[in-house]
CSV table of C-alpha atoms and ligand atoms in Angstrom, one decimal:
chain,number,residue,atom,x,y,z
D,242,MET,CA,-5.4,1.2,17.5
D,243,LYS,CA,-6.9,-0.9,20.3
D,244,ILE,CA,-6.3,-4.7,20.3
D,245,HIS,CA,-7.8,-7.3,22.6
D,246,VAL,CA,-6.5,-10.8,22.9
D,247,LEU,CA,-8.9,-13.4,24.3
D,248,THR,CA,-6.8,-16.2,25.8
D,249,LEU,CA,-6.4,-18.8,28.5
D,250,PHE,CA,-2.7,-17.8,28.9
D,251,PRO,CA,-2.6,-14.0,29.2
D,252,GLU,CA,0.9,-14.2,30.8
D,253,MET,CA,2.3,-15.5,27.4
D,254,LEU,CA,1.3,-12.1,25.9
D,255,LYS,CA,2.3,-9.8,28.7
D,256,GLU,CA,6.0,-10.0,28.0
D,257,PHE,CA,5.5,-9.4,24.3
D,258,PHE,CA,3.3,-6.4,24.9
D,259,GLN,CA,6.1,-4.7,26.8
D,260,SER,CA,9.0,-5.6,24.7
D,261,SER,CA,10.6,-4.2,21.5
D,262,MET,CA,8.9,-2.0,18.9
D,263,ILE,CA,5.4,-3.0,20.0
D,264,GLY,CA,6.1,-2.1,23.6
D,265,ARG,CA,7.4,1.3,22.6
D,266,ALA,CA,4.3,1.9,20.6
D,267,VAL,CA,2.2,1.1,23.6
D,268,GLN,CA,4.2,3.5,25.7
D,269,LYS,CA,3.8,6.2,23.1
D,270,GLY,CA,0.0,5.6,23.3
D,271,ILE,CA,-0.3,4.8,19.6
D,272,LEU,CA,-1.3,1.2,20.4
D,273,SER,CA,-3.2,-0.2,23.3
D,274,LEU,CA,-3.0,-3.9,23.9
D,275,HIS,CA,-5.2,-6.0,26.3
D,276,ALA,CA,-4.8,-9.7,27.2
D,277,VAL,CA,-8.2,-10.9,28.4
D,278,ASP,CA,-8.2,-14.0,30.5
D,279,VAL,CA,-11.1,-16.2,29.2
D,280,ARG,CA,-11.0,-18.3,32.4
D,281,GLY,CA,-12.2,-15.3,34.3
D,282,TYR,CA,-15.5,-15.6,32.5
D,283,SER,CA,-16.2,-19.2,33.5
D,284,LEU,CA,-19.4,-19.7,35.4
D,285,ASP,CA,-18.1,-23.1,36.7
D,286,LYS,CA,-17.2,-23.2,40.4
D,287,HIS,CA,-13.8,-24.7,39.5
D,288,LYS,CA,-13.3,-22.2,36.6
D,289,LYS,CA,-13.5,-25.0,34.1
D,290,VAL,CA,-13.4,-23.8,30.4
D,291,ASP,CA,-13.1,-27.0,28.4
D,292,ASP,CA,-15.0,-30.2,27.8
D,293,TYR,CA,-15.0,-33.4,25.7
D,294,PRO,CA,-16.1,-33.1,22.0
D,295,TYR,CA,-19.4,-34.6,21.0
D,296,GLY,CA,-19.0,-37.5,18.8
D,297,GLY,CA,-15.7,-38.5,20.4
D,298,GLY,CA,-12.1,-37.9,19.4
D,299,ALA,CA,-8.9,-36.9,21.1
D,300,GLY,CA,-8.5,-34.0,23.6
D,301,MET,CA,-10.7,-31.3,24.8
D,302,LEU,CA,-12.5,-28.2,23.4
D,303,MET,CA,-12.9,-24.8,24.7
D,304,GLN,CA,-16.6,-24.2,25.6
D,305,ALA,CA,-18.8,-21.6,24.1
D,306,GLN,CA,-20.0,-19.7,27.2
D,307,PRO,CA,-16.8,-18.3,28.6
D,308,VAL,CA,-15.5,-17.3,25.2
D,309,PHE,CA,-18.7,-15.6,24.3
D,310,ASP,CA,-19.0,-13.7,27.6
D,311,ALA,CA,-15.4,-12.5,27.3
D,312,TRP,CA,-15.9,-11.4,23.7
D,313,LYS,CA,-19.2,-9.6,24.6
D,314,ASP,CA,-17.5,-7.9,27.5
D,315,VAL,CA,-14.7,-6.5,25.3
D,316,THR,CA,-16.8,-5.6,22.2
D,317,GLY,CA,-20.2,-4.8,23.7
D,318,GLY,CA,-21.5,-7.3,21.2
D,319,GLY,CA,-20.8,-4.8,18.4
D,320,ARG,CA,-19.3,-5.3,14.9
D,321,VAL,CA,-15.7,-5.4,15.9
D,322,ARG,CA,-13.3,-7.2,13.5
D,323,THR,CA,-12.6,-10.5,15.3
D,324,VAL,CA,-9.8,-12.8,14.1
D,325,TYR,CA,-9.8,-16.5,15.1
D,326,VAL,CA,-6.3,-17.9,14.7
D,327,THR,CA,-6.6,-21.5,13.5
D,328,PRO,CA,-4.8,-23.9,11.3
D,329,GLN,CA,-8.1,-24.0,9.3
D,330,GLY,CA,-7.8,-20.3,8.5
D,331,ILE,CA,-6.7,-18.6,5.3
D,332,PRO,CA,-3.0,-17.9,5.1
D,333,PHE,CA,-1.9,-14.7,6.7
D,334,THR,CA,-0.1,-12.3,4.3
D,335,GLN,CA,1.4,-8.8,4.2
D,336,ARG,CA,-1.7,-7.7,2.3
D,337,MET,CA,-3.9,-8.9,5.1
D,338,ALA,CA,-1.7,-7.2,7.7
D,339,GLU,CA,-2.2,-3.9,5.7
D,340,GLU,CA,-6.0,-4.5,5.7
D,341,LEU,CA,-6.1,-5.1,9.4
D,342,ALA,CA,-3.9,-2.1,10.1
D,343,LYS,CA,-6.7,0.2,8.9
D,344,GLU,CA,-9.1,-1.0,11.8
D,345,GLU,CA,-9.6,1.1,14.9
D,346,GLU,CA,-10.2,-1.9,17.0
D,347,LEU,CA,-9.3,-5.6,16.7
D,348,VAL,CA,-10.0,-8.8,18.7
D,349,PHE,CA,-7.8,-11.9,18.4
D,350,LEU,CA,-9.4,-15.1,19.7
D,351,CYS,CA,-6.8,-17.7,20.7
D,352,GLY,CA,-8.0,-21.3,21.1
D,353,HIS,CA,-6.2,-24.0,23.0
D,354,TYR,CA,-6.6,-27.8,23.3
D,355,GLU,CA,-8.3,-28.9,20.1
D,356,GLY,CA,-9.9,-25.6,19.4
D,357,ILE,CA,-13.2,-23.9,20.3
D,358,ASP,CA,-16.9,-24.9,20.1
D,359,GLN,CA,-18.1,-24.0,16.5
D,360,ARG,CA,-21.3,-22.2,17.7
D,361,VAL,CA,-19.5,-19.4,19.5
D,362,LEU,CA,-17.2,-18.9,16.5
D,363,GLU,CA,-20.2,-18.4,14.2
D,364,GLU,CA,-21.5,-15.7,16.5
D,365,THR,CA,-18.3,-13.8,17.0
D,366,VAL,CA,-15.6,-14.4,14.3
D,367,THR,CA,-15.2,-12.3,11.2
D,368,ASP,CA,-11.9,-13.7,9.9
D,369,TYR,CA,-10.4,-17.2,10.2
D,370,VAL,CA,-6.6,-16.8,9.7
D,371,SER,CA,-3.6,-19.1,9.9
D,372,ILE,CA,0.1,-18.1,10.0
D,373,GLY,CA,1.2,-21.2,8.0
D,374,ASP,CA,1.0,-24.9,7.3
D,375,TYR,CA,2.3,-26.4,10.5
D,376,VAL,CA,0.6,-27.4,13.7
D,377,LEU,CA,1.0,-25.4,17.0
D,378,THR,CA,-0.5,-26.1,20.4
D,379,GLY,CA,-2.5,-22.9,20.6
D,380,GLY,CA,-3.3,-19.5,19.1
D,381,GLU,CA,-1.2,-17.2,21.3
D,382,LEU,CA,2.0,-17.3,19.1
D,383,PRO,CA,0.0,-16.8,15.9
D,384,ALA,CA,-1.8,-13.8,17.5
D,385,MET,CA,1.5,-12.3,18.5
D,386,VAL,CA,2.9,-12.8,15.0
D,387,MET,CA,-0.1,-11.0,13.5
D,388,ILE,CA,-0.1,-8.2,16.1
D,389,ASP,CA,3.6,-7.7,15.3
D,390,ALA,CA,3.0,-7.5,11.5
D,391,VAL,CA,0.0,-5.3,11.9
D,392,GLY,CA,1.5,-3.1,14.6
D,393,ARG,CA,4.6,-2.0,12.7
D,394,LEU,CA,2.3,-0.7,9.9
D,395,ILE,CA,0.6,1.8,12.2
D,396,PRO,CA,1.9,5.3,11.5
D,397,GLY,CA,4.4,6.3,14.1
D,398,VAL,CA,5.3,2.8,15.4
D,399,LEU,CA,8.4,2.5,13.2
D,400,GLY,CA,11.0,5.3,13.4
D,401,ASN,CA,10.8,8.1,10.8
D,402,ASP,CA,13.8,6.7,8.8
D,403,SER,CA,12.4,3.3,8.3
D,404,SER,CA,9.2,3.5,6.3
D,405,ALA,CA,7.3,0.3,6.3
D,406,GLU,CA,6.2,0.6,2.7
D,407,GLU,CA,9.6,0.9,1.0
D,408,GLU,CA,10.8,-2.6,1.9
D,409,SER,CA,11.1,-6.0,0.4
D,410,PHE,CA,8.0,-7.9,-0.8
D,411,TYR,CA,6.8,-4.7,-2.5
D,412,ASN,CA,8.9,-5.4,-5.6
D,413,ASP,CA,8.5,-9.2,-5.4
D,414,LEU,CA,12.2,-9.8,-4.6
D,415,LEU,CA,13.8,-11.0,-1.4
D,416,GLU,CA,16.3,-8.7,0.4
D,417,TYR,CA,20.0,-8.8,-0.5
D,418,PRO,CA,22.7,-9.9,2.0
D,419,GLN,CA,24.0,-7.2,4.4
D,420,TYR,CA,27.3,-6.7,6.2
D,421,SER,CA,28.5,-4.6,9.1
D,422,ARG,CA,31.8,-4.0,10.9
D,423,PRO,CA,34.4,-5.5,11.1
D,424,GLU,CA,35.6,-5.6,7.5
D,425,ILE,CA,37.1,-9.1,8.0
D,426,TRP,CA,35.6,-11.7,10.3
D,427,HIS,CA,36.5,-15.4,10.4
D,428,ASP,CA,38.7,-14.8,7.3
D,429,LYS,CA,35.6,-13.6,5.4
D,430,LYS,CA,35.8,-10.2,3.8
D,431,VAL,CA,32.9,-7.8,3.2
D,432,PRO,CA,32.4,-7.8,-0.6
D,433,ASP,CA,34.6,-5.1,-2.2
D,434,VAL,CA,31.8,-3.3,-4.0
D,435,LEU,CA,30.2,-2.3,-0.7
D,436,LEU,CA,33.3,-0.4,0.3
D,437,SER,CA,33.7,1.2,-3.1
D,438,GLY,CA,31.5,4.2,-2.4
D,439,ASP,CA,30.0,3.8,-5.9
D,440,HIS,CA,26.3,3.9,-5.3
D,441,ARG,CA,25.3,2.9,-8.8
D,442,LYS,CA,27.4,-0.2,-8.6
D,443,ILE,CA,26.2,-1.0,-5.1
D,444,SER,CA,22.6,-0.8,-6.2
D,445,GLN,CA,23.4,-3.0,-9.2
D,446,TRP,CA,25.1,-5.6,-7.0
D,447,ARG,CA,22.3,-5.6,-4.5
D,448,LEU,CA,19.7,-6.1,-7.2
D,449,GLU,CA,21.7,-9.0,-8.7
D,450,GLN,CA,22.0,-10.6,-5.3
D,451,SER,CA,18.2,-10.2,-4.7
D,452,ARG,CA,17.4,-11.7,-8.0
D,453,ARG,CA,19.7,-14.7,-7.5
D,454,ARG,CA,18.3,-15.4,-4.1
D,455,THR,CA,14.7,-15.1,-5.1
D,456,ALA,CA,15.2,-17.3,-8.2
D,457,GLN,CA,16.7,-20.0,-6.0
D,458,ILE,CA,14.6,-19.8,-2.9
D,459,ARG,CA,11.3,-18.4,-4.1
D,460,PRO,CA,10.6,-19.4,-7.7
D,461,ASP,CA,7.0,-18.3,-7.3
D,462,LEU,CA,8.0,-14.7,-6.4
D,463,TYR,CA,10.6,-14.7,-9.1
D,464,ALA,CA,8.1,-15.6,-11.8
D,465,LYS,CA,6.0,-12.7,-10.7
D,466,TYR,CA,9.0,-10.4,-10.7
D,467,GLU,CA,10.0,-11.5,-14.2
D,468,ARG,CA,6.5,-11.0,-15.7
D,469,ARG,CA,6.4,-7.5,-14.2
D,470,GLN,CA,9.9,-6.7,-15.7
D,471,GLU,CA,8.7,-8.0,-19.0
D,472,LEU,CA,5.7,-5.8,-19.0
D,473,ILE,CA,7.8,-2.8,-18.0
D,474,GLY,CA,10.1,-3.5,-20.9
D,475,ARG,CA,7.2,-3.6,-23.3
D,476,LEU,CA,5.7,-0.4,-22.0
D,477,MET,CA,9.1,1.4,-22.2
D,478,LYS,CA,8.7,1.2,-26.0
D,479,ASP,CA,6.0,3.9,-25.6
D,480,LYS,CA,7.3,5.4,-22.4
D,481,ARG,CA,5.6,8.8,-22.7
D,482,ASN,CA,2.1,7.4,-23.0
D,483,TYR,CA,2.6,4.6,-20.4
D,484,ILE,CA,4.7,6.3,-17.7
D,485,HIS,CA,1.8,6.0,-15.2
D,486,MET,CA,1.8,2.2,-15.6
D,487,ILE,CA,5.6,1.9,-15.8
D,488,GLU,CA,6.1,3.9,-12.6
D,489,SER,CA,3.3,2.1,-10.7
D,490,LEU,CA,4.9,-1.2,-11.6
D,491,ARG,CA,8.5,-0.1,-10.9
D,492,ARG,CA,7.6,1.3,-7.5
D,493,GLY,CA,6.0,-2.0,-6.6
D,494,ARG,CA,2.5,-0.4,-6.2
D,495,ALA,CA,0.6,-1.9,-9.1
D,496,GLU,CA,-0.2,-5.6,-9.6
D,497,ILE,CA,-1.0,-7.0,-13.0
D,498,LEU,CA,-4.7,-8.1,-13.1
D,499,PHE,CA,-4.5,-8.9,-16.8
D,500,TRP,CA,-2.0,-8.7,-19.6
D,501,GLU,CA,-2.2,-10.2,-23.1
D,502,GLY,CA,-0.5,-8.3,-25.9
D,503,ASP,CA,-1.8,-4.7,-25.9
D,504,ASP,CA,-4.5,-5.4,-23.4
D,505,ILE,CA,-3.4,-4.4,-20.0
D,506,LEU,CA,-5.2,-4.0,-16.7
D,507,LEU,CA,-3.2,-2.9,-13.6
D,508,TYR,CA,-4.5,-2.3,-10.1
D,509,ASP,CA,-3.0,-0.1,-7.4
D,510,ARG,CA,-4.6,-1.4,-4.2
D,511,ARG,CA,-3.3,1.5,-2.0
D,512,CYS,CA,-5.1,4.2,-3.9
D,513,VAL,CA,-7.9,1.8,-5.2
D,514,THR,CA,-7.1,2.8,-8.8
D,515,CYS,CA,-7.1,0.8,-12.0
D,516,MET,CA,-5.1,1.6,-15.1
D,517,ILE,CA,-6.4,0.1,-18.3
D,518,SER,CA,-5.3,0.0,-21.9
D,519,ALA,CA,-7.1,-2.0,-24.6
D,520,SER,CA,-6.6,-2.8,-28.2
D,521,CYS,CA,-10.3,-2.6,-29.0
D,522,ARG,CA,-13.7,-2.1,-27.4
D,523,GLU,CA,-14.3,-5.8,-27.1
D,524,ALA,CA,-11.0,-6.4,-25.3
D,525,GLY,CA,-11.9,-3.5,-22.9
D,526,ARG,CA,-15.2,-5.1,-22.2
D,527,ARG,CA,-13.6,-8.4,-21.3
D,528,MET,CA,-11.3,-6.7,-18.9
D,529,LEU,CA,-14.2,-5.0,-17.1
D,530,ASP,CA,-15.0,-8.3,-15.4
D,531,LEU,CA,-11.7,-8.1,-13.6
D,532,ILE,CA,-12.1,-4.6,-12.2
D,533,PRO,CA,-12.1,-5.0,-8.4
D,534,GLY,CA,-15.5,-3.9,-6.9
D,535,GLU,CA,-13.9,-1.3,-4.6
D,536,THR,CA,-12.2,0.6,-7.4
D,537,ARG,CA,-12.5,4.3,-6.9
D,538,SER,CA,-10.6,5.7,-9.9
D,539,VAL,CA,-9.7,4.4,-13.4
D,540,VAL,CA,-7.1,5.8,-15.7
D,541,ALA,CA,-8.1,4.8,-19.2
D,542,SER,CA,-5.7,5.0,-22.2
D,543,GLN,CA,-8.4,5.0,-24.9
D,544,ALA,CA,-11.5,7.1,-25.3
D,545,PHE,CA,-13.7,4.1,-26.2
D,546,LEU,CA,-13.1,2.8,-22.7
D,547,ASN,CA,-14.9,5.8,-21.3
D,548,GLU,CA,-18.2,4.6,-22.7
D,549,LEU,CA,-17.7,1.2,-21.1
D,550,PHE,CA,-17.1,2.6,-17.7
D,551,CYS,CA,-19.4,5.6,-17.9
D,552,GLY,CA,-22.1,4.7,-20.4
D,553,SER,CA,-25.4,3.0,-19.9
D,554,GLY,CA,-24.1,-0.4,-20.8
D,555,HIS,CA,-26.6,-1.0,-23.5
D,556,SER,CA,-25.7,1.7,-26.0
D,557,GLY,CA,-22.9,-0.1,-27.9
D,558,ALA,CA,-22.1,2.2,-30.8
D,559,ASP,CA,-20.8,-0.9,-32.6
D,560,GLY,CA,-24.2,-2.6,-32.2
D,561,SER,CA,-22.9,-5.2,-29.8
D,562,GLY,CA,-24.6,-3.7,-26.7
D,563,GLY,CA,-27.3,-5.6,-24.8
D,564,GLY,CA,-25.3,-8.8,-24.4
D,565,GLU,CA,-23.5,-7.6,-21.3
D,566,VAL,CA,-22.3,-10.1,-18.8
D,567,PRO,CA,-23.5,-9.3,-15.2
D,568,GLU,CA,-20.0,-8.2,-14.1
D,569,ALA,CA,-19.8,-5.6,-16.9
D,570,ALA,CA,-23.2,-4.3,-15.9
D,571,ARG,CA,-21.8,-3.8,-12.4
D,572,ILE,CA,-19.2,-1.4,-13.7
D,573,CYS,CA,-21.2,0.3,-16.5
D,574,SER,CA,-22.5,3.8,-15.6
D,575,GLN,CA,-20.7,3.7,-12.2
D,576,PHE,CA,-18.0,6.1,-13.3
D,577,GLU,CA,-17.9,9.6,-14.7
D,578,ILE,CA,-15.2,11.4,-16.6
D,579,HIS,CA,-13.2,13.6,-14.3
D,580,SER,CA,-10.6,14.9,-16.7
D,581,GLU,CA,-8.6,14.3,-19.9
D,582,CYS,CA,-4.9,14.7,-19.3
D,583,SER,CA,-1.5,14.6,-21.0
D,584,GLN,CA,1.3,12.9,-19.2
D,585,LEU,CA,4.6,14.6,-18.6
D,586,LEU,CA,7.8,12.9,-17.5
D,587,TYR,CA,11.3,14.0,-16.5
D,588,THR,CA,13.7,11.5,-18.1
D,589,GLN,CA,17.1,13.0,-17.0
D,590,LYS,CA,18.8,11.5,-13.9
D,591,THR,CA,20.4,14.8,-12.9
D,592,PRO,CA,18.7,17.0,-10.2
D,593,LEU,CA,17.4,20.5,-11.2
D,594,PRO,CA,18.6,23.8,-9.7
D,595,VAL,CA,16.2,25.2,-7.1
D,596,GLN,CA,16.3,29.0,-7.0
D,597,HIS,CA,13.9,29.6,-4.2
D,598,LYS,CA,15.7,28.6,-1.0
D,599,ASP,CA,12.9,28.4,1.6
D,600,ILE,CA,11.1,25.2,0.6
D,601,ARG,CA,10.2,22.7,3.4
D,602,LEU,CA,8.1,19.7,4.3
D,603,LEU,CA,4.6,20.6,5.3
D,604,THR,CA,3.0,19.5,8.6
D,605,MET,CA,-0.6,19.5,9.8
D,606,ASP,CA,0.0,23.2,10.8
D,607,GLN,CA,-0.4,24.0,7.1
D,608,LEU,CA,-3.4,21.8,6.5
D,609,ASP,CA,-5.9,24.8,6.5
D,610,TYR,CA,-3.7,26.8,4.2
D,611,VAL,CA,-3.4,24.0,1.6
D,612,SER,CA,-7.0,22.8,1.8
D,613,GLU,CA,-8.4,26.3,1.4
D,614,ARG,CA,-6.4,26.8,-1.8
D,615,TYR,CA,-6.5,23.3,-3.4
D,616,SER,CA,-10.0,22.8,-4.6
D,617,TYR,CA,-9.8,19.7,-6.8
D,618,ASP,CA,-9.9,17.2,-3.9
D,619,GLY,CA,-11.3,17.3,-0.4
D,620,ARG,CA,-9.7,18.3,2.9
D,621,SER,CA,-9.2,14.6,3.9
D,622,TYR,CA,-7.2,13.9,0.7
D,623,VAL,CA,-4.9,16.9,1.4
D,624,GLU,CA,-4.6,15.7,5.1
D,625,ALA,CA,-3.5,12.2,3.9
D,626,ARG,CA,-0.9,13.7,1.5
D,627,ILE,CA,0.6,15.8,4.4
D,628,ARG,CA,0.5,12.8,6.7
D,629,GLU,CA,2.4,10.7,4.2
D,630,GLY,CA,5.1,13.3,4.1
D,631,VAL,CA,4.8,14.2,0.4
D,632,MET,CA,3.7,17.8,0.6
D,633,TYR,CA,6.2,20.7,0.4
D,634,GLY,CA,5.6,24.4,0.8
D,635,ALA,CA,7.4,27.6,-0.4
D,636,PHE,CA,7.8,30.4,2.2
D,637,VAL,CA,8.8,34.1,1.9
D,638,GLU,CA,9.8,35.8,5.1
D,639,GLY,CA,8.2,33.0,7.1
D,640,GLU,CA,4.8,33.3,5.3
D,641,GLN,CA,3.6,30.4,3.0
D,642,VAL,CA,3.2,31.4,-0.6
D,643,GLY,CA,2.7,28.1,-2.3
D,644,PHE,CA,2.9,24.3,-2.2
D,645,ILE,CA,3.4,21.1,-4.3
D,646,GLY,CA,3.0,17.4,-3.6
D,647,MET,CA,2.7,13.8,-4.8
D,648,HIS,CA,-0.7,12.4,-5.5
D,649,SER,CA,-1.8,9.1,-3.9
D,650,GLU,CA,-1.0,7.1,-7.1
D,651,GLY,CA,2.5,8.6,-7.3
D,652,SER,CA,2.3,11.5,-9.8
D,653,LEU,CA,3.5,15.0,-9.0
D,654,GLY,CA,0.8,17.6,-8.6
D,655,LEU,CA,-1.1,19.7,-6.1
D,656,LEU,CA,0.8,22.7,-7.3
D,657,TYR,CA,-0.3,26.2,-6.2
D,658,VAL,CA,1.4,29.6,-5.9
D,659,GLU,CA,-0.2,32.8,-4.4
D,660,GLU,CA,-1.5,35.2,-7.0
D,661,ALA,CA,0.8,37.9,-5.8
D,662,TYR,CA,3.9,35.7,-6.1
D,663,ARG,CA,3.3,34.3,-9.5
D,664,ARG,CA,5.9,34.9,-12.3
D,665,HIS,CA,8.7,34.9,-9.6
D,666,GLY,CA,9.9,31.4,-10.4
D,667,ILE,CA,8.3,29.9,-7.3
D,668,ALA,CA,6.3,27.2,-9.1
D,669,ARG,CA,9.4,26.3,-11.0
D,670,SER,CA,11.4,26.0,-7.8
D,671,LEU,CA,8.7,24.0,-6.1
D,672,GLU,CA,8.5,21.6,-9.1
D,673,ALA,CA,12.3,21.3,-9.3
D,674,TYR,CA,12.5,20.6,-5.6
D,675,MET,CA,9.8,17.9,-5.9
D,676,ILE,CA,11.5,16.3,-9.0
D,677,ASN,CA,14.8,16.2,-7.0
D,678,ARG,CA,13.1,14.4,-4.1
D,679,THR,CA,11.5,11.9,-6.5
D,680,LEU,CA,14.9,11.3,-8.2
D,681,GLU,CA,16.5,10.6,-4.8
D,682,LYS,CA,14.1,7.6,-4.4
D,683,GLY,CA,15.3,6.3,-7.8
D,684,TRP,CA,12.0,7.0,-9.5
D,685,THR,CA,11.1,8.8,-12.7
D,686,PRO,CA,9.1,12.0,-11.9
D,687,TYR,CA,5.9,12.3,-13.9
D,688,GLY,CA,2.6,14.1,-13.7
D,689,HIS,CA,-0.7,14.7,-15.4
D,690,VAL,CA,-1.8,18.0,-16.8
D,691,MET,CA,-5.4,18.6,-17.9
D,692,VAL,CA,-5.9,19.3,-21.6
D,693,GLY,CA,-6.2,23.0,-22.1
D,694,ASN,CA,-4.0,24.1,-19.2
D,695,GLU,CA,-1.4,25.7,-21.5
D,696,GLY,CA,0.3,27.6,-18.7
D,697,SER,CA,1.2,24.4,-17.0
D,698,PHE,CA,2.4,22.8,-20.2
D,699,ALA,CA,4.7,25.8,-20.9
D,700,LEU,CA,6.2,25.5,-17.4
D,701,GLN,CA,6.7,21.7,-17.8
D,702,GLU,CA,8.4,21.9,-21.2
D,703,LYS,CA,10.6,24.8,-20.0
D,704,MET,CA,11.8,22.5,-17.2
D,705,GLY,CA,12.7,19.8,-19.7
D,706,LEU,CA,9.8,17.4,-19.2
D,707,TYR,CA,8.4,15.5,-22.1
D,708,ARG,CA,4.8,15.4,-23.0
D,709,SER,CA,2.9,12.3,-24.2
D,710,ASP,CA,1.3,12.5,-27.6
D,711,ARG,CA,-1.9,10.8,-26.5
D,712,THR,CA,-4.0,11.6,-23.5
D,713,VAL,CA,-5.5,9.5,-20.7
D,714,TRP,CA,-8.9,9.9,-19.1
D,715,TRP,CA,-9.4,9.9,-15.3
D,716,LEU,CA,-12.6,8.3,-14.4
D,717,GLU,CA,-14.0,8.6,-10.9
D,718,ARG,CA,-16.7,6.6,-9.2
D,719,LYS,CA,-19.9,8.6,-9.0
L,85,LIG,C1,-5.6,-25.0,19.2
L,85,LIG,C2,-4.3,-24.4,17.6
L,85,LIG,C3,-3.2,-23.1,15.9
L,85,LIG,C4,-4.8,-22.0,17.3
L,85,LIG,C5,-2.6,-20.8,13.6
L,85,LIG,C6,-1.1,-22.5,12.9
L,85,LIG,O1,-6.8,-26.4,16.6
L,85,LIG,C7,-6.0,-27.3,16.3
L,85,LIG,N1,-6.3,-28.0,15.2
L,85,LIG,C8,-5.5,-29.0,14.8
L,85,LIG,C9,-4.4,-29.3,15.4
L,85,LIG,C10,-4.0,-28.5,16.5
L,85,LIG,C11,-4.8,-27.6,17.0
L,85,LIG,C12,-4.3,-26.8,18.2
L,85,LIG,N2,-4.7,-25.4,18.3
L,85,LIG,C13,-5.9,-23.7,19.0
L,85,LIG,C14,-5.0,-23.3,18.0
L,85,LIG,C15,-3.3,-24.3,16.5
L,85,LIG,C16,-3.8,-21.9,16.3
L,85,LIG,C17,-2.2,-23.0,14.7
L,85,LIG,C18,-2.1,-22.1,13.8
L,85,LIG,N3,-3.1,-19.7,13.4
L,85,LIG,N4,-0.8,-23.7,13.3
L,85,LIG,N5,-1.5,-24.1,14.4
L,85,LIG,N6,-0.6,-21.9,11.7
């Protein structure tokens, strides 16, 4: 990623660009950072860049011309995402950092004095963002804050062992307290449970600490956490049919867009997928309005929802068609049925034996092998799965004979074994291996099998997975 910072104080940023995590990312070539001195673009003979505001008032404003020329020089006048850091912006959040981390190129515009002439902002700025409700003297610190938050999300910036996505904020709870050596310091002892070696107990203690802290310090987050836990508890009563919702909520991936009784709409922003369950067609229709416009896939728990998502929008088998609200019309007929699946889940906590010994994490070296043999999704999907580190391969005498992986929404799948190596227990070993990796993360392994794929059902049930009694429908945007 390439980031330009337009500023009157480039030296404020230079130190930051070279230090810490961000500095290392720059050295590795993952990130390139440029502090651009706006004063260098002043056409004034004294390099003046500010003037009094029309209409009066305290202080000075940065003038339009040098800011525009600096921006034009950096972007070529193109459509580069340009962030103006200002107390008048929308609050910066982790979600926004994730959004910005997807860009190839970013410009941060730092004002000083009382801000910048409105006219140049209108011609350059795409996002007005603030880091919080307090007043600073300029935009350099907010820009550094945002670059730090965005930078650490770029693949390869953090070390391999600290994945940015498995941290606090993803489960709506604050982090628990942590302790390091020595065991006693200033007469304070490290809590006994942390020295016990009992990992179940340690997890329980940490969860309890997180909950207590969050309830006290962030009641807003805690309320979200409690509502999510309540929905999980409710779905657990019909675990086999709702394992996709349960796991998406537990893993901190899905947010609740709507929940009233049996009418549930969840959204997993990372894989742009909605999960929906409705008590009746009318309830389903009401939830359509809440489907985010960018939604690519929908997992529907009732067949009558298919018609809402995939039908013409006016057919209404119950005679209620025609009165569609505009939002529902936006969704209708945009999706098509991709598959009808049963869900399978592994409810034991114990790992499974893995007979085949040579199973290992796949790298881009095996991208061709996998994408030539996995026909359901495109090459770029497979590439993303490998990049996320969730694809494993089985090898015999150094030659690859199969693979398995985790789908973007968290279910197990992408299973394949060479024709010549089938009935050798390799699929079983791959699946056992994948289940064990999933258990290690504290998750419940689950997957979807298309109705009619009896071979797969037989394997799953032999391995001790349970099958849902109802099916779900995968709907994909046309
Ligand atoms: C000038 C800034 C912030 C940039 C962010 C945040 O513009 C102003 N308006 C009112 C009072 C003070 C200023 C001074 N100022 C450029 C500039 C303040 C950013 C800023 C900010 N992002 N607080 N202050 N959260």
